[in-house]
Coordinates of C-alpha atoms in Angstrom, one line a residue:
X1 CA -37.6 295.3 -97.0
X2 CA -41.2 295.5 -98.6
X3 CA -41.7 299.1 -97.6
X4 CA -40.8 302.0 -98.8
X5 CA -38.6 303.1 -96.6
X6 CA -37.0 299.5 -95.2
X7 CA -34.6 300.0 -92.3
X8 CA -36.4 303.3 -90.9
X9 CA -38.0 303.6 -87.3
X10 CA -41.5 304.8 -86.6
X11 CA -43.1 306.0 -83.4
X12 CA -47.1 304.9 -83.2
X13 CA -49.7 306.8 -81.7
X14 CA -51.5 303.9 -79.6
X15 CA -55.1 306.2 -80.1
X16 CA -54.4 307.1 -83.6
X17 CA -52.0 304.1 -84.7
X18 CA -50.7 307.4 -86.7
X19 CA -46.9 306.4 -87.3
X20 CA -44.4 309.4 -87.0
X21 CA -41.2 308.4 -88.5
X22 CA -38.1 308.9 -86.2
X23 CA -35.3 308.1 -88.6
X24 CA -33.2 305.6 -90.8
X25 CA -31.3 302.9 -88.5
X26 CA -28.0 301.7 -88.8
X27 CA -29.8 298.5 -90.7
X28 CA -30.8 297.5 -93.8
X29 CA -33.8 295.6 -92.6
X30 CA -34.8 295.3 -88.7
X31 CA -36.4 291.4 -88.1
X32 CA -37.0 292.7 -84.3
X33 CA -37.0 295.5 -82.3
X34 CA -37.3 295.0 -78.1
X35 CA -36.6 297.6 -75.4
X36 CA -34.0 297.3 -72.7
X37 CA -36.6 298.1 -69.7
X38 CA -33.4 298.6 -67.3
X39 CA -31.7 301.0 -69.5
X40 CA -34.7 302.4 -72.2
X41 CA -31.9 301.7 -74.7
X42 CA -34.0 299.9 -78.0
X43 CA -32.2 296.8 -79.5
X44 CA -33.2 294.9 -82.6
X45 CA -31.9 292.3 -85.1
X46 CA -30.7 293.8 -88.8
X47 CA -31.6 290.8 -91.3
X48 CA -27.5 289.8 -92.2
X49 CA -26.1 292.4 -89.6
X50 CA -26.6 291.7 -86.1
X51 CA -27.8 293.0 -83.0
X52 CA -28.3 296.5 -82.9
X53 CA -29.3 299.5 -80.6
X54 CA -30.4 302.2 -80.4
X55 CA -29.7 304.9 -77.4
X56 CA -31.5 308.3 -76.4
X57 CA -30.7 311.9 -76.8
X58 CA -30.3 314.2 -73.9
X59 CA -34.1 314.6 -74.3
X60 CA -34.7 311.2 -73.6
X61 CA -36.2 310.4 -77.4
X62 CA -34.5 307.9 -79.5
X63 CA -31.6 308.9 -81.5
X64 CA -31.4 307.0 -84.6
X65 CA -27.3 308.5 -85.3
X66 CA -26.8 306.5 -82.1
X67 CA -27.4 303.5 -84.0
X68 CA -24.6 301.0 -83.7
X69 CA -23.9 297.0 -84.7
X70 CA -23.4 295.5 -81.4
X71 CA -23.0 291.8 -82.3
X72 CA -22.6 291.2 -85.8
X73 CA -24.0 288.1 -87.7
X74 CA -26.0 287.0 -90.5
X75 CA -28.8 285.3 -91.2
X76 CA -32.9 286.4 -90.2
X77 CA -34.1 286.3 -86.2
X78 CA -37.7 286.3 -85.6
X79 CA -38.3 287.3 -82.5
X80 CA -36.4 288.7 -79.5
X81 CA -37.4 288.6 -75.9
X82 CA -35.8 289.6 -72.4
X83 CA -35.1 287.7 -69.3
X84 CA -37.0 288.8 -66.4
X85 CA -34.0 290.3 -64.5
X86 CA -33.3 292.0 -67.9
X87 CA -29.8 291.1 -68.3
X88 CA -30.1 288.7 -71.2
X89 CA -31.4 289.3 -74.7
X90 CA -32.6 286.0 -76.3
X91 CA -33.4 285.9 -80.1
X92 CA -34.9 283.1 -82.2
X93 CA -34.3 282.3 -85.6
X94 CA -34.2 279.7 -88.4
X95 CA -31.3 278.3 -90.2
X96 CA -31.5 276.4 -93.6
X97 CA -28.7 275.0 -95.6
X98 CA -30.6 275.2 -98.9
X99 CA -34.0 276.3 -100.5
X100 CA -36.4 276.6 -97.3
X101 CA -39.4 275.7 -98.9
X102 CA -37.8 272.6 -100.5
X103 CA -39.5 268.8 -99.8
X104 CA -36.2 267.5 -98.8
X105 CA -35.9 267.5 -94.6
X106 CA -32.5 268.4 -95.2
X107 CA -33.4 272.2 -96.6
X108 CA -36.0 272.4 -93.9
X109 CA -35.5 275.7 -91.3
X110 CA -34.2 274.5 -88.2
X111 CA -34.7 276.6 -85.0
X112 CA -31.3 278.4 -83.0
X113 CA -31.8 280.0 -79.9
X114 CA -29.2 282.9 -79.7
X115 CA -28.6 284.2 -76.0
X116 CA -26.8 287.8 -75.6
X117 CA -25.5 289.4 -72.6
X118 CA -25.1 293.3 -72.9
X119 CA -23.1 294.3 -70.3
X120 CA -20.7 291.3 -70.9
X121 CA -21.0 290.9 -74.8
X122 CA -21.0 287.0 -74.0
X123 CA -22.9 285.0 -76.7
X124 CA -24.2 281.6 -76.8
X125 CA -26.1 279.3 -78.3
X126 CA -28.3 277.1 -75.9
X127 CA -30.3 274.0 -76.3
X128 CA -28.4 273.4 -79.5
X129 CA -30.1 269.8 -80.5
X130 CA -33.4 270.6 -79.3
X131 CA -33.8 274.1 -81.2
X132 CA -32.6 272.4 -84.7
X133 CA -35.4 269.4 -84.2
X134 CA -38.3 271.9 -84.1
X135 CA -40.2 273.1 -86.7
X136 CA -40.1 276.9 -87.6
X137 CA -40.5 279.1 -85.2
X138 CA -41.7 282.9 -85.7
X139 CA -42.4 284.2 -82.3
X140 CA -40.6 283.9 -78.7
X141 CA -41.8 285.8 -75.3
X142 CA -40.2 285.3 -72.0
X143 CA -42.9 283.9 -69.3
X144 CA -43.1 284.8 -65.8
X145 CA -41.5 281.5 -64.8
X146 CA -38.2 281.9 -66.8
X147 CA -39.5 279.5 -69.9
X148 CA -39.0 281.1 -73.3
X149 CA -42.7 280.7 -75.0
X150 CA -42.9 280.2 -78.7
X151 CA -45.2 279.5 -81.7
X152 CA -44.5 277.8 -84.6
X153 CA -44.6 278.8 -88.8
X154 CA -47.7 277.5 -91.1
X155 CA -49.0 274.7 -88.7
X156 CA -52.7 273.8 -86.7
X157 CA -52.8 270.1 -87.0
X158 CA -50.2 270.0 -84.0
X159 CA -49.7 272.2 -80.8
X160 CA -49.1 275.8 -82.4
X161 CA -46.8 277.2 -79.5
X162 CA -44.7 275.0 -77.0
X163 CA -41.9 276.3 -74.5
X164 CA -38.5 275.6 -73.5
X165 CA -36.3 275.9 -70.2
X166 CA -33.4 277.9 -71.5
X167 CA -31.2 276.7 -68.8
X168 CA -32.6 273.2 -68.5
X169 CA -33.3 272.8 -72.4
X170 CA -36.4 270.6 -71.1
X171 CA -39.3 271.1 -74.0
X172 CA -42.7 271.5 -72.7
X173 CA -45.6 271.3 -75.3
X174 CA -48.3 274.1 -75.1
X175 CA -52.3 272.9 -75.5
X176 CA -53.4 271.7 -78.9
X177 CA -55.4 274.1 -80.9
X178 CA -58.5 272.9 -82.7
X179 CA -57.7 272.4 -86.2
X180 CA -61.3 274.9 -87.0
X181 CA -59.7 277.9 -85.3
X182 CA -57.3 279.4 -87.9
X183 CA -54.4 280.3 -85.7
X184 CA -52.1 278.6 -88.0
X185 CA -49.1 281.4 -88.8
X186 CA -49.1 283.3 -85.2
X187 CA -46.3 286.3 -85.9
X188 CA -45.8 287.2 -82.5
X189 CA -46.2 286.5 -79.1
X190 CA -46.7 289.0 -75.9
X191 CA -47.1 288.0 -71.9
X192 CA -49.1 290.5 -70.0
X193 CA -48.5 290.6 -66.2
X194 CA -48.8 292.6 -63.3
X195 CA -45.5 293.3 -61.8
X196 CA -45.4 291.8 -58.5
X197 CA -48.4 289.8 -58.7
X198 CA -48.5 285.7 -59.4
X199 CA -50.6 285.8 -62.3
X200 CA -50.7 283.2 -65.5
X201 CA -49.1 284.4 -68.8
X202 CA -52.0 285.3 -71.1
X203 CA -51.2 286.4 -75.3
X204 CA -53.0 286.7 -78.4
X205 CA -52.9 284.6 -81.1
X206 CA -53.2 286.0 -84.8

């Protein structure tokens, strides 16, 4: 919403990081934009609007008149991230019930962990009590093992990422970054594996 042209799509050249814009969404302002890897189709979050996606033209580029409100809702989601069979979208986002950057615990962000299933346009909200006692998260990447991976808002004097068992809702802390490294507002998270071989997730922090 800070740009100049908020809610429009861009294609970047990974040599160049040249960005040719592809056209105005159906949103106002995308939080998060993930691809589908079993249908290509790109879905994303519109801040107050929903889930949205995006399909392809006969050409196989993406269409932005395609664009269509698949789940509508409100509020922001930070991330979004696929299960590794690709049938579940999983977004992550904050709720508040007054001024966010208030003293009071009571205004504090607290986390919800929104679970979407495409093909069955079945929603739900897992791990309820356990999402709303974290502090707030900004970025979410499925691991190899099924865990959900993500990193908290603003903070290095405690573990900066942890992860959580969507189906189990156990809570695993990640390792404790030392408070000199200034990996204290990590955006976004990637894992980068080979597919079919056992390897440990690996990500950058920024």
């Amino acid at each position: 919403d800070d740009s100049v042209a908020p809610g429009f799509l861009y294609k970047v050249n990974k040599a160049t990081a040249e960005l040719t814009p592809v056209g105005k969404l159906c949103v106002d302002e995308a939080d998060g934009i993930t691809f589908d890897l079993t249908t290509n189709i790109l879905y994303g979050w519109g801040q107050d609007q929903g889930i949205f996606k995006v399909s392809r033209d006969a050409n196989g580029e993406l269409d932005p008149d395609t664009c269509e409100i698949v789940l509508p809702g409100t509020g922001e989601i930070e991330d979004l991230t696929w299960n590794n069979d690709g049938t579940i979208l999983y977004g992550v986002g904050n709720i508040s019930e007054g001024d966010p950057d208030a003293s009071n615990d009571d205004d504090k962000p607290r986390g919800v962990l929104v679970q979407y299933a495409p093909l069955t346009g079945e929603v739900n909200f897992p791990c309820g009590e356990v999402m709303e006692g974290l502090p707030e998260i900004e970025g979410m990447e499925m691991q190899p093992d099924g865990t959900l991976m993500f990193s908290y808002h603003d903070q290095n004097k405690v573990s900066v990422y942890g992860y959580i068992d969507p189906n189990s809702c156990m809570l695993y802390p990640g390792l404790d970054v030392d408070n000199a490294t200034p990996y204290n507002d990590i955006e976004a998270l990637a894992c980068c594996v080979d597919k079919g071989v056992d390897l440990p997730w690996t990500y950058q922090q920024d």
